[in-house]
Amino acid sequence: MTAAVGGRSRRLLGVAAALALAFFLLRPELARALGDVHLLLAALWLAPLGWLLGPWGGLGLGLAMVLPLALAGYRGADLVALTLGAAAVTGAGGWLRRRTDLYRFRERALRLLGRVGLLAAQARSAGELLEGAAEAAVAEGGYLLAMIWDRVPGGFRPRVWRIADPRFAIEEEAGRLVIQRNGRPVLTLDLAALDWGKTAAGQALARQETVITDARRMRGYAFGEAARVLGYRTAIAVPIADREEVVGALAVTHPEPSRFAREEAELVREVGALLGSALERLALRERLRSQAITDALTGLLNRRGFLEWGRVTLENAARRGRPMALLYLDLDRFKEVNDARGHEAGDRLLLAVAQRLARATRSRDLLARLGGDEFAALIEADREGAATVAKRIRQDLARPVALNGEEVRTGASIGIALFPDDAESLEELLRKGDLAMYRAKQEGLGFALFDPKDDRALRGRVALEHALRKALAEGGIRAYYQPVVDLEAGRLVYLEALARWQAPPSSFIPLAEEIGVIFELDLAMLENVVAQLVRWEADGRVLAAGVNLSPKTLNHEGLPALIEERLAHHDLAPARLVLEVTEAALLTPRGEAHLAELHRLGLRLAIDDFGTGCASLERLTDLPFDYLKIPRTFVREVAASPTRSAVVAGIGHLARHLGVRAIAEGVEGAGEEARLRELGLTLAQGFRYAAAMPPEEVPGWLARFPARLRNPS
Ligand code: C2E
Ligand code: CA
Ligand code: CA
């Protein structure tokens, strides 16, 4: 833009010269024809001259017109009037020029500051900010060249440059800047030679001063040479500083000395200040970001950082066709250390582990603490390489760690998943590494490579969960019945309902508890059993049945009313139901209240697995139980072991004392039964009498039952 002003100035000068020549040649004729008016025409060529010279130059030139006017024969008042008139016209031309320039300057200053301000607010990286600022300096600021330096130890290093003149291009090649004109190199500058840190200008910038130079005077300097090639003259350099220090410099150049050197310098300084504060903001953001992706304790990446960087690492590996391995690491016995010696010791142990991990791997391997005592490493390795590294890590971690002068031993279980063989995404690798680690830990292997079997085990669980929910929704869980018998009276006491499904209860009952559907399951069983009792009754068989209730079910709000409502709905007497609950169910006030309420309603209650829970005997005596079930673990060795015998006898005594009847569970052999009879226990349940059976087999069993009791095999 300044170059354009230069071109226009030359045209104006030509017009002024032509007008002056015409005036002098035609002056006598003009004077004769127009009288003194012809002097007005003289002003026509003085005004452009004033434009070129500026207000003061114009005024000076106008006053200097006194000489040619005197030569032309003017004297006295005429001479004074004409000279002042000429000065006024040229001065006005100069003034107009200044106004125009100022207006233009303000306009481009506004545009430049506006764009840099926007960049400062929106740029997401220092590179984006500085590139944009250099671009704005030539596009909006009207400068010929804009250059931004990074402050480096001992000086400044060029980082970004832009040149307005499309004939020129500046490229960086192996430590040099090559300036090309129309595609052909015209000047090569050493980057080191452009480092002006040691020069007076560089030192002034470091002191946060503004430097304005006439580049053409800098002979022998790289800038001077560049100035001649590129055609700039004035260079304004300003510091880019954050609150604490100078972090870079910005320089812009003009083809000619600016009329507004001071204003121009202020404008550039303003741009520099904007860049400084924006760089500070970006640096802060970068710091915060790095905090968000690193683990504060160990300085390793955290899970989020690992996922971010790991993804990039895998993409690179895929491009280069390199195998990678994910090592998933879980410390052994960390919880013990943490519990026994406190968090601080635990933290120090984790830090020591992180350091050893860093030593056992290469610097380009990606390490992370995933949380708690779990770590991960993403390394470039195939199956064998990964196993070697895993072994090395385990050896390293096996050495004792000194904590408060004491030596603590830890160790790690490591699971390995391979990229791309086992998985192609980092999430999958982590999941599979975790599974392999789990198996390594379970089986005490130290480390294990992922095996598709690990996956099936998990998928199996997921599938099981899915199927269980479906079975509950569709009534796919059946009740089988196992009798509780009275050996003395030869009678059936009640039939315990046991849930049957595709998987054994020992796996799906805990699963139902875990996924929060145990209440639905227990209630489905209850409904099922009540309906069955009603059907049997319709066939002329008045039977009682037991239903197992998990602690969660017993504690469910409104349970007694719910059961009461179901019984009323089927018109079944409450005494026909026995509810079996474990001691764990008694640990809450609500559980106890529910039991009392259910008892009041007329249901019978049994404590399941007596002696394996942790309820106090005192509490049990206060509760309205009818039966107390002695678990199979106590019953199993009752015939052979005197201690077992004593325990079972003790429970029998206690039951009698409390006015409760004891049921021996899991009776299998004749010896067990005989011993139980000797100890005075007459209620029993077990394979000896019947395993759990489907309801349709119950009538047949009932028909044979007394005979079986009389003729024990
Ligand atoms: P539990 O209530 O103690 O049930 C007794 C378990 O012992 C049953 O196992 C039964 O089949 C088994 N058993 C019976 N007699 C013998 C024997 O002579 N020898 C041996 N070795 N075992 C015998 P099952 O059916 O596998 O049930 C396991 C557990 O699952 C039950 O233990 C109970 O806690 C739970 N369960 C079953 N159905 C339900 C239900 O509908 N709801 C709830 N909450 N839990 C249930
Ligand atoms: Ca039971
Ligand atoms: Ca039991």
Short mmCIF file of C-alpha atoms in Angstrom, two decimals, residues 69-345:
data_model
loop_
_atom_site.label_atom_id
_atom_site.label_comp_id
_atom_site.label_asym_id
_atom_site.label_seq_id
_atom_site.Cartn_x
_atom_site.Cartn_y
_atom_site.Cartn_z
CA LEU A 69 7.54 36.15 -7.99
CA ALA A 70 10.07 38.93 -7.44
CA LEU A 71 11.86 37.91 -10.64
CA ALA A 72 8.56 38.06 -12.43
CA GLY A 73 8.36 41.74 -11.48
CA TYR A 74 6.02 41.74 -8.48
CA ARG A 75 6.77 44.21 -5.77
CA GLY A 76 5.39 45.50 -2.50
CA ALA A 77 1.93 44.47 -1.33
CA ASP A 78 1.40 42.31 -4.42
CA LEU A 79 4.54 40.33 -3.72
CA VAL A 80 3.57 39.74 -0.05
CA ALA A 81 -0.01 38.81 -0.91
CA LEU A 82 1.01 36.44 -3.69
CA THR A 83 3.72 34.78 -1.57
CA LEU A 84 1.33 34.23 1.33
CA GLY A 85 -1.31 32.97 -1.12
CA ALA A 86 1.18 30.47 -2.59
CA ALA A 87 2.19 29.36 0.92
CA ALA A 88 -1.47 28.89 1.85
CA VAL A 89 -2.20 26.78 -1.24
CA THR A 90 0.89 24.54 -0.96
CA GLY A 91 0.46 24.30 2.80
CA ALA A 92 -3.18 23.26 2.34
CA GLY A 93 -2.09 20.60 -0.17
CA GLY A 94 0.41 19.28 2.37
CA TRP A 95 -2.17 19.40 5.13
CA LEU A 96 -4.65 17.49 3.03
CA ARG A 97 -2.04 14.84 2.37
CA ARG A 98 -1.36 14.51 6.05
CA ARG A 99 -5.04 14.18 6.84
CA THR A 100 -5.46 11.53 4.18
CA ASP A 101 -2.43 9.61 5.37
CA LEU A 102 -3.58 9.80 8.95
CA TYR A 103 -7.00 8.59 7.95
CA ARG A 104 -5.49 5.70 6.02
CA PHE A 105 -3.13 4.92 8.83
CA ARG A 106 -5.96 4.82 11.32
CA GLU A 107 -7.97 2.62 9.05
CA ARG A 108 -5.24 0.02 8.64
CA ALA A 109 -4.29 0.26 12.32
CA LEU A 110 -7.87 -0.55 13.22
CA ARG A 111 -8.03 -3.43 10.77
CA LEU A 112 -4.70 -4.83 11.92
CA LEU A 113 -5.49 -4.56 15.62
CA GLY A 114 -8.94 -5.96 15.05
CA ARG A 115 -7.63 -9.03 13.30
CA VAL A 116 -4.77 -9.64 15.70
CA GLY A 117 -7.14 -9.13 18.63
CA LEU A 118 -9.46 -11.76 17.22
CA LEU A 119 -6.55 -14.13 16.71
CA ALA A 120 -5.32 -13.50 20.22
CA ALA A 121 -8.70 -14.52 21.56
CA GLN A 122 -9.28 -17.49 19.31
CA ALA A 123 -5.97 -19.08 18.33
CA ARG A 124 -5.59 -22.58 19.70
CA SER A 125 -1.82 -22.77 19.38
CA ALA A 126 1.16 -20.46 19.34
CA GLY A 127 1.85 -21.46 15.74
CA GLU A 128 -1.65 -20.56 14.63
CA LEU A 129 -1.44 -17.24 16.46
CA LEU A 130 1.93 -16.15 15.06
CA GLU A 131 1.25 -17.29 11.50
CA GLY A 132 -2.02 -15.40 11.59
CA ALA A 133 -0.41 -12.28 13.03
CA ALA A 134 2.29 -12.17 10.34
CA GLU A 135 -0.37 -12.63 7.68
CA ALA A 136 -2.43 -9.81 9.19
CA ALA A 137 0.62 -7.52 9.30
CA VAL A 138 1.05 -7.68 5.52
CA ALA A 139 -2.62 -7.99 4.57
CA GLU A 140 -4.16 -5.45 6.95
CA GLY A 141 -1.16 -3.52 8.25
CA GLY A 142 0.11 -2.79 4.76
CA TYR A 143 3.69 -3.72 5.63
CA LEU A 144 6.01 -5.12 3.03
CA LEU A 145 7.51 -7.73 5.29
CA ALA A 146 6.55 -9.10 8.67
CA MET A 147 8.79 -11.34 10.68
CA ILE A 148 8.41 -12.91 14.10
CA TRP A 149 11.26 -14.23 16.19
CA ASP A 150 11.28 -16.67 19.08
CA ARG A 151 13.44 -15.74 22.01
CA VAL A 152 16.00 -18.50 22.47
CA PRO A 153 18.84 -18.61 24.98
CA GLY A 154 21.20 -15.83 23.98
CA GLY A 155 19.18 -14.39 21.14
CA PHE A 156 16.20 -14.49 18.79
CA ARG A 157 15.44 -17.09 16.15
CA PRO A 158 13.21 -16.36 13.13
CA ARG A 159 10.04 -18.40 13.32
CA VAL A 160 7.42 -16.91 11.01
CA TRP A 161 7.67 -14.55 8.04
CA ARG A 162 5.35 -13.10 5.43
CA ILE A 163 6.07 -10.86 2.49
CA ALA A 164 3.46 -8.76 0.73
CA ASP A 165 5.15 -8.59 -2.67
CA PRO A 166 3.92 -11.68 -4.56
CA ARG A 167 7.09 -11.84 -6.61
CA PHE A 168 9.02 -12.85 -3.54
CA ALA A 169 9.04 -16.00 -1.49
CA ILE A 170 11.06 -16.84 1.58
CA GLU A 171 11.79 -20.42 2.45
CA GLU A 172 13.70 -22.16 5.18
CA GLU A 173 16.17 -24.78 4.10
CA ALA A 174 18.63 -26.53 6.37
CA GLY A 175 19.31 -23.66 8.72
CA ARG A 176 19.14 -21.02 6.02
CA LEU A 177 16.55 -18.61 4.74
CA VAL A 178 16.41 -18.52 0.96
CA ILE A 179 14.79 -15.45 -0.57
CA GLN A 180 13.45 -16.11 -4.06
CA ARG A 181 12.32 -13.62 -6.65
CA ASN A 182 10.07 -15.05 -9.34
CA GLY A 183 11.05 -18.53 -8.23
CA ARG A 184 14.80 -17.95 -8.44
CA PRO A 185 16.92 -17.65 -5.30
CA VAL A 186 18.37 -14.17 -4.97
CA LEU A 187 19.67 -14.21 -1.44
CA THR A 188 20.55 -16.85 1.10
CA LEU A 189 20.81 -15.88 4.72
CA ASP A 190 22.17 -17.96 7.53
CA LEU A 191 19.57 -18.26 10.27
CA ALA A 192 22.38 -17.70 12.73
CA ALA A 193 23.21 -14.44 10.96
CA LEU A 194 19.61 -13.35 11.45
CA ASP A 195 19.92 -13.87 15.16
CA TRP A 196 20.37 -10.35 16.36
CA GLY A 197 20.46 -11.22 20.03
CA LYS A 198 23.98 -9.89 20.43
CA THR A 199 23.41 -6.67 18.48
CA ALA A 200 22.41 -3.40 20.06
CA ALA A 201 18.93 -3.83 18.56
CA GLY A 202 18.55 -7.27 20.11
CA GLN A 203 19.64 -6.00 23.48
CA ALA A 204 17.25 -3.07 23.24
CA LEU A 205 14.42 -5.50 22.47
CA ALA A 206 15.37 -7.65 25.42
CA ARG A 207 14.98 -4.50 27.52
CA GLN A 208 11.47 -4.17 26.05
CA GLU A 209 12.39 -1.14 23.92
CA THR A 210 11.14 -0.44 20.43
CA VAL A 211 13.75 -0.32 17.66
CA ILE A 212 13.29 1.77 14.53
CA THR A 213 16.04 1.53 11.95
CA ASP A 214 16.80 2.58 8.44
CA ALA A 215 17.63 -0.84 7.11
CA ARG A 216 19.66 0.46 4.18
CA ARG A 217 22.21 1.84 6.55
CA MET A 218 22.78 -1.62 8.00
CA ARG A 219 25.42 -2.50 5.43
CA GLY A 220 27.14 -5.79 5.99
CA TYR A 221 24.27 -7.06 8.09
CA ALA A 222 21.94 -9.75 6.85
CA PHE A 223 19.04 -7.35 7.35
CA GLY A 224 20.70 -4.70 5.28
CA GLU A 225 21.19 -7.12 2.41
CA ALA A 226 17.64 -8.37 2.67
CA ALA A 227 16.42 -4.77 2.72
CA ARG A 228 18.15 -4.05 -0.58
CA VAL A 229 16.80 -7.19 -2.22
CA LEU A 230 13.28 -6.82 -0.91
CA GLY A 231 13.20 -3.06 -1.22
CA TYR A 232 12.32 -2.05 2.30
CA ARG A 233 13.74 0.79 4.18
CA THR A 234 12.28 1.39 7.58
CA ALA A 235 12.10 -1.49 9.99
CA ILE A 236 10.22 -1.32 13.25
CA ALA A 237 10.92 -4.07 15.75
CA VAL A 238 9.05 -4.51 19.01
CA PRO A 239 9.32 -7.05 21.81
CA ILE A 240 6.70 -9.73 22.36
CA ALA A 241 6.50 -10.11 26.10
CA ASP A 242 4.30 -11.82 28.62
CA ARG A 243 4.00 -10.46 32.13
CA GLU A 244 7.41 -11.72 33.09
CA GLU A 245 9.79 -11.71 30.19
CA VAL A 246 10.42 -11.11 26.53
CA VAL A 247 9.49 -14.27 24.66
CA GLY A 248 9.99 -13.04 21.09
CA ALA A 249 10.05 -10.11 18.73
CA LEU A 250 7.98 -8.77 15.87
CA ALA A 251 9.42 -6.68 13.05
CA VAL A 252 7.66 -5.01 10.14
CA THR A 253 9.20 -3.05 7.28
CA HIS A 254 8.23 -0.20 4.97
CA PRO A 255 9.59 0.66 1.56
CA GLU A 256 10.09 4.25 2.69
CA PRO A 257 10.37 6.04 5.99
CA SER A 258 6.89 6.44 7.44
CA ARG A 259 5.46 9.88 8.02
CA PHE A 260 4.05 8.51 11.23
CA ALA A 261 7.08 6.82 12.67
CA ARG A 262 5.86 7.38 16.20
CA GLU A 263 2.25 6.30 15.61
CA GLU A 264 3.42 3.41 13.46
CA ALA A 265 5.79 2.24 16.18
CA GLU A 266 3.01 2.46 18.72
CA LEU A 267 0.74 0.41 16.51
CA VAL A 268 3.35 -2.32 16.06
CA ARG A 269 4.05 -2.25 19.77
CA GLU A 270 0.37 -2.75 20.43
CA VAL A 271 0.35 -5.77 18.14
CA GLY A 272 3.39 -7.13 19.98
CA ALA A 273 1.63 -6.67 23.32
CA LEU A 274 -1.47 -8.49 22.06
CA LEU A 275 0.66 -11.38 20.89
CA GLY A 276 2.50 -11.49 24.21
CA SER A 277 -0.64 -11.81 26.29
CA ALA A 278 -2.15 -14.33 23.87
CA LEU A 279 1.00 -16.45 24.06
CA GLU A 280 0.79 -16.35 27.81
CA ARG A 281 -2.81 -17.50 27.71
CA LEU A 282 -1.90 -20.33 25.35
CA ALA A 283 1.03 -21.39 27.54
CA LEU A 284 -1.27 -21.48 30.55
CA ARG A 285 -3.77 -23.53 28.64
CA GLU A 286 -1.02 -25.91 27.62
CA ARG A 287 0.01 -26.27 31.26
CA LEU A 288 -3.54 -26.95 32.34
CA ARG A 289 -3.95 -29.42 29.54
CA SER A 290 -0.83 -31.27 30.54
CA GLN A 291 -2.19 -31.39 34.07
CA ALA A 292 -5.37 -32.91 32.72
CA ILE A 293 -3.49 -35.65 30.93
CA THR A 294 -0.80 -36.51 33.45
CA ASP A 295 -0.92 -38.24 36.78
CA ALA A 296 0.07 -35.73 39.45
CA LEU A 297 1.73 -38.32 41.69
CA THR A 298 3.97 -40.15 39.24
CA GLY A 299 4.17 -37.68 36.37
CA LEU A 300 3.21 -40.49 33.99
CA LEU A 301 0.26 -40.02 31.66
CA ASN A 302 -3.11 -40.60 33.21
CA ARG A 303 -5.77 -42.73 31.54
CA ARG A 304 -7.04 -39.85 29.44
CA GLY A 305 -3.55 -38.85 28.33
CA PHE A 306 -2.72 -42.46 27.58
CA LEU A 307 -5.81 -42.80 25.39
CA GLU A 308 -4.99 -39.56 23.55
CA TRP A 309 -1.32 -40.25 22.91
CA GLY A 310 -1.76 -43.96 22.53
CA ARG A 311 -4.20 -43.47 19.70
CA VAL A 312 -1.67 -41.37 17.80
CA THR A 313 1.08 -43.88 18.55
CA LEU A 314 -1.03 -46.73 17.18
CA GLU A 315 -1.87 -44.78 14.04
CA ASN A 316 1.82 -44.21 13.40
CA ALA A 317 2.61 -47.86 14.07
CA ALA A 318 -0.13 -48.92 11.66
CA ARG A 319 1.26 -46.65 8.96
CA ARG A 320 4.74 -48.03 9.39
CA GLY A 321 3.50 -51.59 9.78
CA ARG A 322 5.13 -52.03 13.19
CA PRO A 323 3.73 -54.35 15.87
CA MET A 324 2.92 -52.82 19.25
CA ALA A 325 2.18 -54.39 22.59
CA LEU A 326 0.11 -53.18 25.47
CA LEU A 327 1.27 -54.22 28.92
CA TYR A 328 -1.41 -53.96 31.58
CA LEU A 329 0.14 -54.02 35.00
CA ASP A 330 -1.42 -54.45 38.41
CA LEU A 331 0.65 -54.37 41.59
CA ASP A 332 0.47 -57.31 43.95
CA ARG A 333 -0.20 -56.58 47.61
CA PHE A 334 -0.46 -52.82 47.11
CA LYS A 335 -3.59 -52.59 49.22
CA GLU A 336 -1.76 -54.28 52.10
CA VAL A 337 1.01 -51.69 52.05
CA ASN A 338 -1.48 -48.87 51.79
CA ASP A 339 -3.60 -50.17 54.65
CA ALA A 340 -0.73 -51.13 56.93
CA ARG A 341 1.60 -48.16 56.37
CA GLY A 342 -0.66 -45.37 55.28
CA HIS A 343 -1.34 -43.44 52.12
CA GLU A 344 1.96 -41.64 52.14
CA ALA A 345 3.90 -44.89 52.04
#
